[in-house]
Coordinates of C-alpha atoms (C1' of nucleotides) in Angstrom, one line a residue:
Chain A
M8 CA -6.3 11.8 5.6
I9 CA -6.7 14.5 3.0
R10 CA -9.5 12.7 1.2
D11 CA -11.6 12.6 4.4
A12 CA -11.0 16.3 4.9
L13 CA -12.1 17.0 1.3
Q14 CA -15.2 14.8 1.6
Q15 CA -16.1 16.7 4.8
T16 CA -15.6 20.0 3.0
V17 CA -17.9 19.0 0.2
R18 CA -20.5 17.7 2.6
E19 CA -20.5 21.0 4.4
A20 CA -20.7 23.0 1.2
L21 CA -23.7 20.9 0.1
R22 CA -25.4 21.7 3.3
D23 CA -24.5 25.4 3.1
A24 CA -25.8 25.5 -0.4
D25 CA -29.0 23.8 0.5
L26 CA -28.4 20.9 -1.7
P27 CA -29.1 17.2 -1.0
E28 CA -26.3 15.0 0.2
P29 CA -25.6 11.8 -1.6
A30 CA -24.8 8.8 0.6
T31 CA -21.2 8.8 -0.7
I32 CA -19.3 11.6 -2.1
V33 CA -17.2 10.4 -4.9
L34 CA -13.7 11.8 -5.0
D35 CA -11.5 10.7 -7.8
V36 CA -7.9 11.3 -8.5
P37 CA -8.1 12.5 -12.1
K38 CA -5.9 11.0 -14.8
Q39 CA -5.1 14.4 -16.1
R40 CA -3.0 16.6 -14.0
D41 CA -4.7 19.8 -15.2
H42 CA -7.9 18.4 -13.7
G43 CA -6.5 18.9 -10.3
D44 CA -5.5 16.7 -7.4
F45 CA -9.0 15.5 -6.7
S46 CA -12.2 15.7 -8.6
T47 CA -15.9 15.1 -7.8
P48 CA -18.8 14.6 -10.2
V49 CA -21.3 15.4 -7.4
A50 CA -22.9 18.3 -9.2
L51 CA -23.6 16.0 -12.2
Q52 CA -25.1 13.4 -10.0
L53 CA -27.4 16.0 -8.3
A54 CA -28.6 17.7 -11.5
K55 CA -31.7 15.6 -12.1
Q56 CA -32.8 15.5 -8.5
V57 CA -32.3 19.2 -8.1
G58 CA -33.6 20.1 -11.5
A59 CA -30.8 22.5 -12.4
K60 CA -27.9 22.6 -14.8
P61 CA -24.9 20.7 -13.5
R62 CA -22.6 23.7 -13.9
D63 CA -24.9 25.9 -12.0
I64 CA -25.0 23.4 -9.1
A65 CA -21.3 23.2 -9.3
E66 CA -21.1 26.9 -9.1
R67 CA -23.2 27.0 -5.9
I68 CA -21.0 24.3 -4.3
R69 CA -17.9 26.2 -5.2
A70 CA -19.2 29.4 -3.7
A71 CA -20.0 27.6 -0.5
I72 CA -16.5 26.1 -0.4
D73 CA -14.9 29.5 -1.1
A74 CA -17.0 31.1 1.6
N75 CA -15.5 28.7 4.1
A76 CA -12.0 28.8 2.8
Q77 CA -9.8 25.9 3.8
A78 CA -6.1 26.3 4.0
F79 CA -5.3 23.1 2.2
I80 CA -7.5 24.0 -0.8
E81 CA -5.7 26.3 -3.2
R82 CA -8.6 26.7 -5.6
V83 CA -11.6 24.9 -7.0
E84 CA -12.4 24.8 -10.7
I85 CA -15.5 23.8 -12.6
A86 CA -14.7 21.9 -15.7
G87 CA -16.3 20.0 -18.5
P88 CA -20.0 19.1 -17.9
G89 CA -19.8 20.1 -14.2
F90 CA -16.9 18.5 -12.5
L91 CA -15.5 20.2 -9.4
N92 CA -11.7 20.0 -9.6
F93 CA -9.7 20.6 -6.4
F94 CA -6.2 22.0 -6.6
L95 CA -4.6 21.5 -3.2
A96 CA -2.0 23.7 -1.6
P97 CA 1.4 21.9 -2.2
V98 CA 1.7 21.4 1.6
W99 CA -0.5 18.4 1.4
L100 CA 2.3 16.5 -0.3
S101 CA 4.7 17.4 2.5
D102 CA 2.1 16.3 5.0
T103 CA 1.7 13.0 3.2
L104 CA 5.4 12.4 3.4
R105 CA 5.5 13.2 7.1
D106 CA 2.5 10.9 7.7
V107 CA 4.2 8.0 5.9
V108 CA 7.4 8.4 7.8
L109 CA 5.6 8.6 11.0
A110 CA 3.5 5.5 10.3
G111 CA 6.6 3.5 9.1
S112 CA 5.9 -0.2 8.8
G113 CA 2.3 0.6 9.8
F114 CA 1.7 2.8 6.8
G115 CA -1.3 1.4 4.9
H116 CA -2.5 -0.5 7.9
N117 CA -5.6 0.4 9.9
D118 CA -8.0 -1.2 12.4
S119 CA -11.2 -1.4 10.3
L120 CA -11.4 -5.1 10.9
A121 CA -10.3 -5.0 14.5
G122 CA -11.9 -7.6 16.7
Q123 CA -12.5 -10.0 13.8
H124 CA -11.0 -13.4 14.1
I125 CA -10.7 -14.7 10.6
N126 CA -10.0 -18.3 9.7
L127 CA -8.6 -18.5 6.2
E128 CA -8.4 -22.0 4.8
F129 CA -6.4 -22.4 1.6
V130 CA -4.4 -24.9 -0.4
S131 CA -5.8 -27.9 1.4
A132 CA -4.6 -30.2 -1.4
N133 CA -5.2 -33.8 -0.7
P134 CA -2.2 -35.4 1.1
T135 CA -1.8 -37.9 -1.7
G136 CA 1.0 -36.3 -3.6
P137 CA 3.2 -33.2 -3.8
L138 CA 1.8 -29.8 -4.5
H139 CA 1.4 -29.2 -8.2
A140 CA 2.5 -26.1 -9.9
G141 CA -1.0 -24.7 -10.2
G142 CA -1.4 -25.1 -6.4
G143 CA 1.2 -22.3 -6.2
R144 CA -1.6 -19.9 -7.0
W145 CA -3.5 -20.8 -3.9
V146 CA -0.4 -20.7 -1.8
A147 CA 0.5 -17.2 -3.0
M148 CA -3.0 -15.8 -3.1
G149 CA -4.0 -17.2 0.3
D150 CA -1.0 -15.9 2.0
A151 CA -1.3 -12.5 0.4
I152 CA -5.0 -12.3 1.3
A153 CA -4.2 -13.2 4.8
N154 CA -1.6 -10.5 5.0
L155 CA -4.1 -8.0 3.5
L156 CA -6.8 -8.8 6.0
A157 CA -4.3 -8.6 8.9
S158 CA -3.3 -5.2 7.7
Q159 CA -6.8 -4.0 8.2
G160 CA -6.7 -5.1 11.9
A161 CA -8.1 -8.6 11.7
D162 CA -6.6 -11.5 13.6
V163 CA -6.0 -14.0 10.8
H164 CA -5.5 -17.7 11.2
R165 CA -4.1 -19.7 8.3
E166 CA -5.4 -23.2 8.1
Y167 CA -4.7 -26.3 6.0
Y168 CA -7.4 -29.0 5.9
L169 CA -6.1 -32.5 5.5
N170 CA -8.5 -34.8 3.8
D171 CA -7.0 -37.8 5.5
A172 CA -10.1 -39.8 6.1
G173 CA -11.6 -40.5 2.7
S174 CA -11.2 -42.9 -0.1
Q175 CA -8.5 -40.9 -1.8
L176 CA -6.1 -41.7 0.9
D177 CA -7.0 -45.4 0.6
I178 CA -6.4 -45.3 -3.1
F179 CA -3.1 -43.5 -2.5
G180 CA -2.2 -46.2 0.1
A181 CA -3.0 -49.0 -2.4
S182 CA -0.9 -47.3 -5.0
L183 CA 2.1 -46.8 -2.8
Y184 CA 1.8 -50.4 -1.6
A185 CA 1.7 -51.6 -5.1
R186 CA 4.9 -49.7 -6.0
Y187 CA 6.4 -51.1 -2.8
R188 CA 5.8 -54.6 -4.0
G189 CA 7.1 -53.8 -7.5
E190 CA 3.6 -53.8 -9.1
P191 CA 1.9 -51.2 -11.2
P192 CA -0.6 -49.1 -9.3
P193 CA -4.3 -50.1 -9.5
D194 CA -6.3 -48.9 -12.5
D195 CA -7.9 -46.1 -10.5
G196 CA -4.7 -45.4 -8.6
Y197 CA -2.1 -42.8 -8.5
R198 CA 0.4 -43.3 -11.3
G199 CA 3.0 -40.6 -10.4
E200 CA 6.6 -41.5 -10.4
Y201 CA 7.0 -39.9 -7.0
L202 CA 5.4 -43.1 -5.5
V203 CA 8.3 -45.2 -6.9
E204 CA 10.7 -43.0 -5.1
M205 CA 8.7 -43.0 -2.0
A206 CA 8.3 -46.8 -2.1
G207 CA 12.1 -47.0 -2.1
R208 CA 12.4 -44.9 1.0
L209 CA 9.5 -46.8 2.6
R210 CA 11.5 -50.0 2.2
A211 CA 14.7 -48.5 3.5
E212 CA 12.9 -47.1 6.6
L213 CA 10.4 -49.9 7.4
G214 CA 11.9 -52.9 5.8
D215 CA 10.4 -55.7 3.7
D216 CA 7.5 -56.6 5.8
V217 CA 5.1 -53.7 5.6
T218 CA 1.3 -54.0 5.5
E219 CA -0.8 -51.9 3.2
E220 CA -2.2 -50.0 6.1
A221 CA 1.3 -49.2 7.4
A222 CA 2.4 -48.2 3.9
R223 CA -0.5 -45.8 3.7
E224 CA 0.2 -44.2 7.1
W225 CA 3.9 -43.9 6.4
G226 CA 3.1 -42.4 3.0
Y227 CA 0.5 -40.0 4.3
H228 CA 2.9 -38.6 6.9
D229 CA 5.7 -38.4 4.4
I230 CA 3.5 -36.5 2.0
V231 CA 2.5 -34.0 4.7
R232 CA 6.2 -33.6 5.5
Q233 CA 6.8 -32.8 1.8
L234 CA 3.9 -30.4 1.7
R235 CA 5.3 -28.5 4.7
E236 CA 8.8 -28.4 3.2
D237 CA 7.4 -27.0 -0.1
L238 CA 5.4 -24.4 1.8
E239 CA 8.3 -23.4 3.9
R240 CA 10.4 -23.0 0.9
I241 CA 8.1 -20.5 -0.5
G242 CA 7.7 -18.9 2.9
V243 CA 4.2 -19.7 3.9
H244 CA 3.3 -20.9 7.4
F245 CA 0.1 -22.5 8.4
D246 CA -1.1 -22.0 12.0
T247 CA -3.2 -25.2 11.9
W248 CA -3.0 -28.4 10.0
F249 CA -6.5 -29.8 10.6
S250 CA -7.0 -33.5 10.3
E251 CA -10.3 -34.7 9.0
R252 CA -9.8 -37.8 11.1
L253 CA -10.3 -35.8 14.2
L254 CA -13.9 -35.0 13.1
H255 CA -14.6 -38.7 13.0
S256 CA -12.7 -39.9 16.0
R257 CA -14.1 -37.1 18.2
G258 CA -17.6 -37.8 17.0
D259 CA -18.1 -34.4 15.4
V260 CA -19.6 -35.9 12.3
E261 CA -22.1 -38.0 14.2
D262 CA -23.0 -35.0 16.3
V263 CA -23.6 -32.7 13.4
L264 CA -25.8 -35.3 11.8
R265 CA -27.7 -35.7 15.1
Q266 CA -28.1 -31.9 15.3
L267 CA -29.4 -31.7 11.8
G268 CA -31.8 -34.5 12.5
E269 CA -33.2 -32.7 15.5
L270 CA -33.6 -29.6 13.4
N271 CA -35.9 -31.5 11.1
V272 CA -34.1 -30.6 8.0
T273 CA -33.3 -34.2 6.9
Y274 CA -35.2 -37.0 5.4
E275 CA -34.7 -40.6 4.3
H276 CA -34.9 -41.5 0.6
D277 CA -33.6 -44.5 -1.3
G278 CA -31.9 -45.7 1.9
A279 CA -29.9 -42.6 2.3
T280 CA -30.3 -39.6 4.6
W281 CA -30.7 -36.3 2.8
L282 CA -30.4 -32.7 3.9
R283 CA -33.0 -30.2 2.6
T284 CA -30.5 -27.7 1.3
T285 CA -33.1 -26.5 -1.1
D286 CA -34.9 -24.9 1.8
F287 CA -31.8 -22.7 2.2
G288 CA -31.1 -21.8 -1.4
D289 CA -29.4 -24.8 -2.9
A290 CA -30.4 -26.1 -6.3
R291 CA -31.1 -29.6 -5.1
D292 CA -31.0 -31.5 -1.9
R293 CA -27.8 -33.3 -0.9
V294 CA -27.0 -36.7 0.7
L295 CA -25.5 -36.7 4.2
I296 CA -25.4 -40.4 4.8
R297 CA -25.1 -42.8 2.0
S298 CA -27.2 -46.0 1.9
N299 CA -24.1 -47.9 2.9
G300 CA -24.0 -45.9 6.1
T301 CA -21.0 -43.7 5.5
S302 CA -21.0 -39.9 5.7
T303 CA -20.5 -37.8 2.7
Y304 CA -18.0 -35.1 2.1
L305 CA -20.7 -32.5 2.8
A306 CA -21.5 -34.0 6.2
N307 CA -17.8 -34.0 7.1
D308 CA -17.4 -30.4 5.8
L309 CA -20.3 -29.2 7.9
A310 CA -18.8 -30.7 11.0
Y311 CA -15.5 -29.1 10.1
H312 CA -16.9 -25.6 9.5
R313 CA -19.0 -25.9 12.7
D314 CA -15.8 -26.7 14.5
K315 CA -14.1 -23.6 13.1
L316 CA -16.9 -21.5 14.5
R317 CA -16.8 -23.2 17.8
R318 CA -13.1 -22.4 18.0
G319 CA -14.1 -18.8 18.2
F320 CA -13.6 -17.5 14.7
T321 CA -16.0 -14.7 13.7
H322 CA -15.5 -15.1 10.0
L323 CA -14.6 -18.1 7.9
I324 CA -13.0 -17.8 4.4
D325 CA -12.2 -20.8 2.2
I326 CA -10.2 -20.5 -1.0
W327 CA -11.4 -23.2 -3.4
G328 CA -10.6 -24.1 -7.0
A329 CA -13.4 -23.2 -9.4
D330 CA -13.9 -26.9 -10.1
H331 CA -15.6 -27.0 -6.7
H332 CA -17.9 -24.2 -7.2
G333 CA -20.9 -26.5 -7.2
Q334 CA -20.3 -27.2 -3.6
V335 CA -20.4 -23.6 -2.4
K336 CA -24.1 -23.4 -2.1
S337 CA -24.4 -26.8 -0.5
L338 CA -21.9 -25.8 2.3
Q339 CA -23.5 -22.5 2.8
S340 CA -27.0 -23.9 2.8
G341 CA -26.0 -26.6 5.3
M342 CA -24.5 -24.0 7.6
H343 CA -27.8 -22.0 7.4
A344 CA -29.6 -25.2 8.3
L345 CA -27.4 -25.4 11.4
G346 CA -28.5 -22.0 12.4
Y347 CA -25.5 -20.0 11.1
G348 CA -25.5 -17.4 8.4
T349 CA -26.9 -14.7 10.7
D350 CA -25.6 -11.2 11.2
D351 CA -23.6 -12.4 14.2
V352 CA -22.2 -15.5 12.5
P353 CA -22.0 -15.0 8.7
E354 CA -22.1 -17.9 6.4
P355 CA -18.6 -19.1 5.3
E356 CA -17.2 -17.0 2.5
V357 CA -15.8 -19.0 -0.4
I358 CA -13.3 -17.4 -2.7
L359 CA -13.3 -19.3 -6.0
G360 CA -10.1 -19.3 -7.9
Q361 CA -10.0 -20.2 -11.6
L362 CA -7.6 -22.9 -12.3
V363 CA -4.1 -22.5 -13.7
R364 CA -3.4 -23.7 -17.2
L365 CA 0.1 -25.0 -17.3
L366 CA 2.2 -24.9 -20.5
R367 CA 5.5 -26.5 -21.2
G368 CA 7.1 -26.4 -24.6
G369 CA 4.0 -24.7 -25.9
Q370 CA 1.9 -27.8 -24.9
E371 CA -0.7 -27.8 -22.2
V372 CA 0.2 -30.1 -19.3
R373 CA -2.7 -31.7 -17.6
M374 CA -2.2 -31.5 -13.9
S375 CA -3.6 -34.6 -12.3
K376 CA -1.9 -36.5 -9.5
R377 CA -3.7 -39.6 -10.7
A378 CA -2.3 -39.4 -14.2
G379 CA 1.2 -39.0 -13.1
D380 CA 2.8 -36.5 -15.4
I381 CA 2.7 -33.6 -12.9
I382 CA 4.8 -30.5 -12.6
T383 CA 5.2 -29.7 -9.0
L384 CA 5.6 -26.5 -7.2
E385 CA 9.0 -27.8 -6.2
D386 CA 9.9 -28.1 -9.8
I387 CA 9.1 -24.4 -10.3
L388 CA 11.1 -23.4 -7.2
D389 CA 14.1 -25.3 -8.5
E390 CA 14.1 -23.0 -11.5
V391 CA 13.0 -19.6 -10.2
D392 CA 13.3 -17.6 -7.1
P393 CA 10.3 -17.9 -4.7
D394 CA 9.7 -14.2 -5.1
V395 CA 9.4 -14.7 -8.9
A396 CA 6.9 -17.5 -8.4
R397 CA 4.9 -15.5 -5.9
M398 CA 4.7 -12.4 -7.9
T399 CA 3.8 -14.3 -11.0
F400 CA 0.8 -15.8 -9.2
L401 CA -0.2 -12.4 -7.9
L402 CA -0.2 -10.4 -11.1
Q403 CA -3.7 -11.2 -12.1
G404 CA -7.1 -11.5 -10.5
I405 CA -8.2 -14.8 -9.0
D406 CA -11.3 -14.7 -11.1
S407 CA -9.6 -15.1 -14.4
Q408 CA -7.9 -18.3 -15.6
Q409 CA -4.1 -18.0 -15.4
T410 CA -1.8 -19.5 -18.0
F411 CA 1.5 -20.4 -16.5
D412 CA 4.0 -21.0 -19.2
L413 CA 6.9 -22.7 -17.5
D414 CA 9.3 -21.9 -20.4
V415 CA 8.4 -18.2 -20.4
V416 CA 8.5 -17.8 -16.6
T417 CA 11.9 -19.5 -16.3
A418 CA 13.4 -17.9 -19.4
Q419 CA 12.2 -14.5 -18.4
S420 CA 12.8 -15.0 -14.8
M421 CA 15.2 -12.1 -14.7
E422 CA 12.7 -9.8 -16.4
N423 CA 10.0 -10.7 -13.8
P424 CA 8.3 -7.6 -12.5
V425 CA 9.3 -8.6 -9.0
Y426 CA 12.9 -7.5 -9.8
Y427 CA 11.8 -4.2 -11.1
V428 CA 10.1 -3.5 -7.7
Q429 CA 12.9 -5.0 -5.6
Y430 CA 15.4 -2.9 -7.6
A431 CA 13.6 0.3 -6.6
H432 CA 13.8 -0.8 -3.0
A433 CA 17.5 -1.7 -3.3
R434 CA 18.1 1.7 -4.9
V435 CA 16.8 3.5 -1.8
A436 CA 19.1 1.4 0.4
S437 CA 22.0 2.2 -1.9
I438 CA 21.3 5.9 -1.6
A439 CA 21.3 5.6 2.1
R440 CA 24.6 3.8 2.1
R441 CA 26.2 6.4 -0.2
A442 CA 24.9 9.2 2.1
A443 CA 26.3 7.4 5.1
E444 CA 29.7 7.1 3.4
A445 CA 29.6 10.8 2.6
G446 CA 28.9 11.5 6.3
I447 CA 25.4 12.7 5.7
E448 CA 23.0 12.1 8.5
R449 CA 19.3 12.2 8.0
R450 CA 18.0 14.8 10.5
A451 CA 14.6 14.7 12.1
V452 CA 11.9 15.0 9.5
D453 CA 10.0 17.8 11.3
T454 CA 13.1 20.0 11.0
I455 CA 13.3 19.6 7.2
D456 CA 11.7 22.0 4.8
L457 CA 9.9 19.5 2.6
S458 CA 8.4 22.2 0.4
V459 CA 11.5 22.1 -1.7
L460 CA 10.2 18.9 -3.2
R461 CA 8.5 20.6 -6.2
H462 CA 10.0 18.6 -9.1
E463 CA 7.3 17.0 -11.2
R464 CA 8.8 13.6 -10.4
E465 CA 8.8 14.3 -6.7
E466 CA 5.2 15.4 -6.7
A467 CA 4.2 12.4 -8.8
L468 CA 5.9 10.1 -6.4
L469 CA 4.1 11.6 -3.4
R470 CA 0.8 11.5 -5.1
A471 CA 1.3 7.8 -5.8
L472 CA 2.3 7.2 -2.3
S473 CA -0.7 8.9 -0.9
T474 CA -3.0 6.4 -2.6
F475 CA -1.4 3.4 -0.9
P476 CA -3.7 3.1 2.1
E477 CA -6.8 3.1 0.1
V478 CA -5.3 0.6 -2.4
V479 CA -4.5 -1.7 0.5
A480 CA -8.0 -1.3 1.9
D481 CA -9.5 -2.0 -1.6
S482 CA -7.3 -4.9 -2.1
A483 CA -8.2 -6.4 1.2
A484 CA -11.9 -5.8 0.8
G485 CA -11.9 -7.3 -2.7
R486 CA -9.7 -10.2 -1.8
A487 CA -7.7 -8.9 -4.7
P488 CA -3.9 -9.0 -4.3
Q489 CA -3.5 -8.0 -7.9
K490 CA -4.5 -4.5 -6.9
M491 CA -1.5 -4.5 -4.6
S492 CA 0.9 -5.9 -7.2
T493 CA -0.4 -3.4 -9.8
W494 CA 0.1 -0.5 -7.4
V495 CA 3.6 -1.5 -6.4
R496 CA 4.7 -1.8 -10.0
D497 CA 3.3 1.6 -10.8
F498 CA 4.9 3.0 -7.7
A499 CA 8.3 1.5 -8.5
R500 CA 8.1 3.1 -11.9
E501 CA 7.5 6.5 -10.3
F502 CA 10.5 5.9 -8.1
H503 CA 12.8 4.9 -10.9
G504 CA 11.8 8.1 -12.7
F505 CA 12.5 10.2 -9.7
Y506 CA 15.8 8.4 -9.2
R507 CA 16.8 9.2 -12.7
D508 CA 15.8 12.8 -12.7
C509 CA 16.3 13.9 -9.1
R510 CA 19.7 13.3 -7.7
V511 CA 19.3 12.8 -4.0
I512 CA 22.8 13.5 -2.7
S513 CA 23.9 16.9 -3.8
D514 CA 25.6 20.1 -2.5
D515 CA 22.2 21.5 -1.5
D516 CA 21.9 20.4 2.1
M517 CA 18.2 21.1 2.6
L518 CA 17.3 19.5 -0.8
T519 CA 19.4 16.5 0.1
Q520 CA 17.7 16.1 3.4
A521 CA 14.2 16.4 1.8
R522 CA 15.1 13.9 -0.9
L523 CA 16.5 11.5 1.6
W524 CA 13.2 11.6 3.4
L525 CA 11.3 11.2 0.2
S526 CA 13.5 8.2 -0.6
E527 CA 12.8 6.8 2.9
A528 CA 9.1 7.3 2.5
S529 CA 9.2 5.5 -0.9
R530 CA 11.1 2.7 0.7
I531 CA 8.4 2.3 3.3
G532 CA 5.7 2.2 0.6
L533 CA 7.7 -0.4 -1.4
A534 CA 8.6 -2.5 1.6
N535 CA 5.0 -2.5 3.0
A536 CA 3.5 -3.4 -0.3
L537 CA 6.0 -6.2 -0.9
A538 CA 5.5 -7.5 2.6
L539 CA 1.7 -7.7 2.0
L540 CA 2.5 -9.8 -1.2
G541 CA 4.8 -12.0 0.8
V542 CA 7.8 -10.9 -1.3
N543 CA 11.2 -9.9 0.0
A544 CA 12.5 -6.4 -0.1
P545 CA 16.2 -6.7 -0.5
D546 CA 18.7 -3.9 0.3
E547 CA 20.8 -4.8 -2.7
M548 CA 20.5 -6.7 -5.9
A549 CA 23.0 -9.3 -7.1
R550 CA 24.8 -7.7 -10.0
L551 CA 24.0 -8.9 -13.4
D552 CA 26.7 -9.8 -15.9
D553 CA 26.8 -7.3 -18.7
D554 CA 26.9 -10.0 -21.4
E555 CA 24.2 -12.0 -19.8
D556 CA 21.8 -12.0 -22.7
E557 CA 24.4 -13.3 -25.2
D558 CA 25.4 -16.1 -22.9
E559 CA 22.5 -18.5 -22.9
D560 CA 23.8 -21.3 -20.7
E561 CA 26.5 -19.9 -18.5
D562 CA 25.9 -22.4 -15.8
E563 CA 27.2 -25.7 -17.1
T564 CA 29.0 -24.9 -20.3
A565 CA 32.3 -26.6 -20.9
P566 CA 35.4 -24.5 -20.5
A567 CA 36.2 -23.1 -23.9
Q568 CA 39.9 -22.6 -23.9
Chain B
rG24 C1' -30.1 -27.9 -20.8
rC25 C1' -28.7 -25.4 -16.0
rG26 C1' -24.8 -22.8 -12.8
rC27 C1' -20.0 -20.0 -11.9
rC28 C1' -15.8 -17.5 -14.3
rC29 C1' -13.4 -15.2 -18.5
rG30 C1' -13.4 -12.3 -23.5
rU31 C1' -9.7 -4.9 -23.3
rA32 C1' -3.2 -3.3 -28.0
rG33 C1' 0.5 -8.5 -32.0
rC34 C1' 1.2 -11.4 -26.9
rU35 C1' 0.3 -11.5 -21.2
rC36 C1' -2.8 -8.7 -18.3
rA37 C1' -4.7 -4.2 -15.0
rG38 C1' -9.1 -1.2 -14.9
rC39 C1' -15.3 -3.5 -13.9
rC40 C1' -17.5 -4.4 -7.2
rC41 C1' -18.6 1.7 -6.4
rG42 C1' -20.6 4.5 -14.3
rG43 C1' -17.4 10.2 -15.5
rA44 C1' -13.5 14.1 -18.8
rU45 C1' -8.6 11.8 -24.4
rA46 C1' -9.1 3.4 -22.0
rG47 C1' -3.6 1.9 -19.1
rA48 C1' 1.0 -1.3 -18.0
rG49 C1' 4.6 -5.0 -19.2
rC50 C1' 6.5 -7.8 -23.2
rG51 C1' 7.3 -7.3 -28.6
rA52 C1' 8.9 -3.8 -32.7
rC53 C1' 11.4 0.9 -33.8
rA54 C1' 14.5 5.3 -32.2
rG55 C1' 17.3 7.6 -28.3
rA56 C1' 19.9 8.3 -23.0
rC57 C1' 25.5 5.6 -18.9
rU58 C1' 32.5 10.9 -17.0
rU59 C1' 26.1 9.9 -12.9
rC60 C1' 23.2 7.6 -5.8
rU61 C1' 24.0 0.1 -9.6
rA62 C1' 21.3 1.1 -17.1
rA63 C1' 17.7 -5.2 -13.5
rU64 C1' 17.0 2.0 -15.2
rC65 C1' 15.0 6.1 -18.0
rU66 C1' 12.7 8.8 -22.6
rG67 C1' 10.1 8.8 -27.2
rU68 C1' 7.4 6.2 -31.3
rU69 C1' 4.2 2.2 -32.8
rG70 C1' -0.2 -0.3 -31.5
rG71 C1' -7.2 -0.9 -29.2
rU72 C1' -14.7 -1.6 -33.2
rC73 C1' -12.9 -2.7 -24.6
rG74 C1' -16.4 -10.3 -28.2
rC75 C1' -21.4 -8.8 -30.8
rA76 C1' -26.4 -6.5 -30.5
rG77 C1' -29.8 -4.0 -27.7
rG78 C1' -31.2 -1.2 -23.2
rU79 C1' -30.7 2.3 -18.8
rU80 C1' -28.1 7.2 -18.3
rC81 C1' -26.4 14.0 -19.3
rG82 C1' -22.4 10.1 -19.6
rA83 C1' -21.1 2.8 -20.3
rA84 C1' -15.0 -1.1 -20.8
rU85 C1' -17.8 -0.5 -16.0
rC86 C1' -24.9 -1.4 -14.7
rC87 C1' -29.2 -4.6 -17.2
rU88 C1' -31.0 -8.2 -21.2
rG89 C1' -30.0 -11.4 -25.2
rC90 C1' -26.6 -13.7 -28.3
rC91 C1' -21.4 -15.7 -29.7
rG92 C1' -16.6 -17.8 -28.2
rG93 C1' -13.4 -20.2 -24.3
rG94 C1' -12.6 -22.6 -19.2
rC95 C1' -14.9 -25.2 -15.1
rG96 C1' -18.8 -27.7 -12.8
rC97 C1' -23.8 -30.1 -12.6
rG98 C1' -22.6 -38.1 -8.2
rC99 C1' -25.1 -41.9 -2.5
rC100 C1' -16.5 -39.0 -5.7
rA101 C1' -13.5 -35.9 -2.8

RNA sequence: GCGCCCGUAGCUCAGCCCGGAUAGAGCGACAGACUUCUAAUCUGUUGGUCGCAGGUUCGAAUCCUGCCGGGCGCGCCA
């Protein structure tokens, strides 16, 4: 859009002025309004190379730009040590508004990743218990990242990997079976109360004569059903639930081991078969086949990732908890050993997410399915709206540890930023309803004089809106949904300010029309941003009681006569 | 010991990838604004040695090095 045009202008000016062209022309939106609409430090960057004073270089560039006057540039100023500040003709804001309206739900989307088939694997919690609260971070992050990648034109496939072939499931089965028989779970077993409840249903459904194996299978399928329900409740859908068992039953694991053997990257040692991952960058070699003849997690995982590639995906992304970071290099090294990790087939990308620290009553709650005292995602969803849960998980970067204080999140649920944003969206809808009641129709946008939108608030709103596409692109490229949530909060603030200071519906017909379109463009920005975050954009908000904050427990208090 | 992540306002966090002009938001505290398209809003005030020390640079919260503090790993577990 306008940024590209400016970049082009600067490039041409550099050429005309006989100056070298840096690979990228930096164009910033200055924090200060009096520094213009856009600013570039290019003259500062060239000073050393050219051997001239930055301000003199800036002057040469400005002269070249002026010589080739562009309609959308009102003036160029040289400021500070040598910044070139661009002041654009106000028409660019009108153009932005029209572009947004024209693009509609596609605003912020592009096709830079067109042709890419991305497999995004996330959550993948063991099917041995319900999703714990911290898992909500992977649910929300994964879904948002998938949305972001899709917005850039990629075909994104959401996948859940079920570790249903390993020892964890056996331990789970033994624990469930013990509960079924009224015994405590084994020492290394799962101690959670949910197994007692499940054992009761197991007995009700299958009777008193169940074997341990049957209990395990029943329990496994019941857990998967619970996982699906929890995920559905928060609005996340997986395209594939991939069973690890398939890798074994189909012979994939054997086959990948055979392939590695033929590639001469394995060796025998201490009765086990090892993979020379050190040849491919790993810190030490890894075992593929234990001395007892069974395959390791790595062997299975290599078969799994090879399978994903064989299914036609061009790019694999895994979201893992940071407690698995030691395995990243092993997986990637193993995939290189298999011949992947080339320009055509890149190595799997692993996004590491720092773990959630969960607080309740000011105390840290250790989240371990084994230990028993877990707070589940379901528990959270029982107390707060799914939108609140999602937004909370998307407020900060995945690289930093998140402290999820259950008391704070539930107590301040109503103050959650998600409502601030949703309220802005609802306000637009409300304006539209009021306008309709007043018999005001929005006329075609290209018949409206948008140049009347000159209020400080209106311009600020449009400026903020104009940055949306690049924020989406940045957010997608950085796998950083928090950039999106930060933008939408800032943008909502701009809208609330506009709403307050610029009455949309007025006696001035043209101004009303222009502001209705500005509202609509804002709605598009809010709705598209929320959609990327996986959050609803409601047309109205439930009315809050005025005395809400005085009344702590309005739900179940006794009737005070 | 080695590896990854974090350390920014009283609290919770953006900003760091890709260095720019006076470092931002929310919450908290204090003071204001509803005859108004829903006040779940808006406005103002308060508040920061960007962990510490060096280095690179015209310019460092941002890049590099070394420390300090916190989290997580370092299995023929998954």
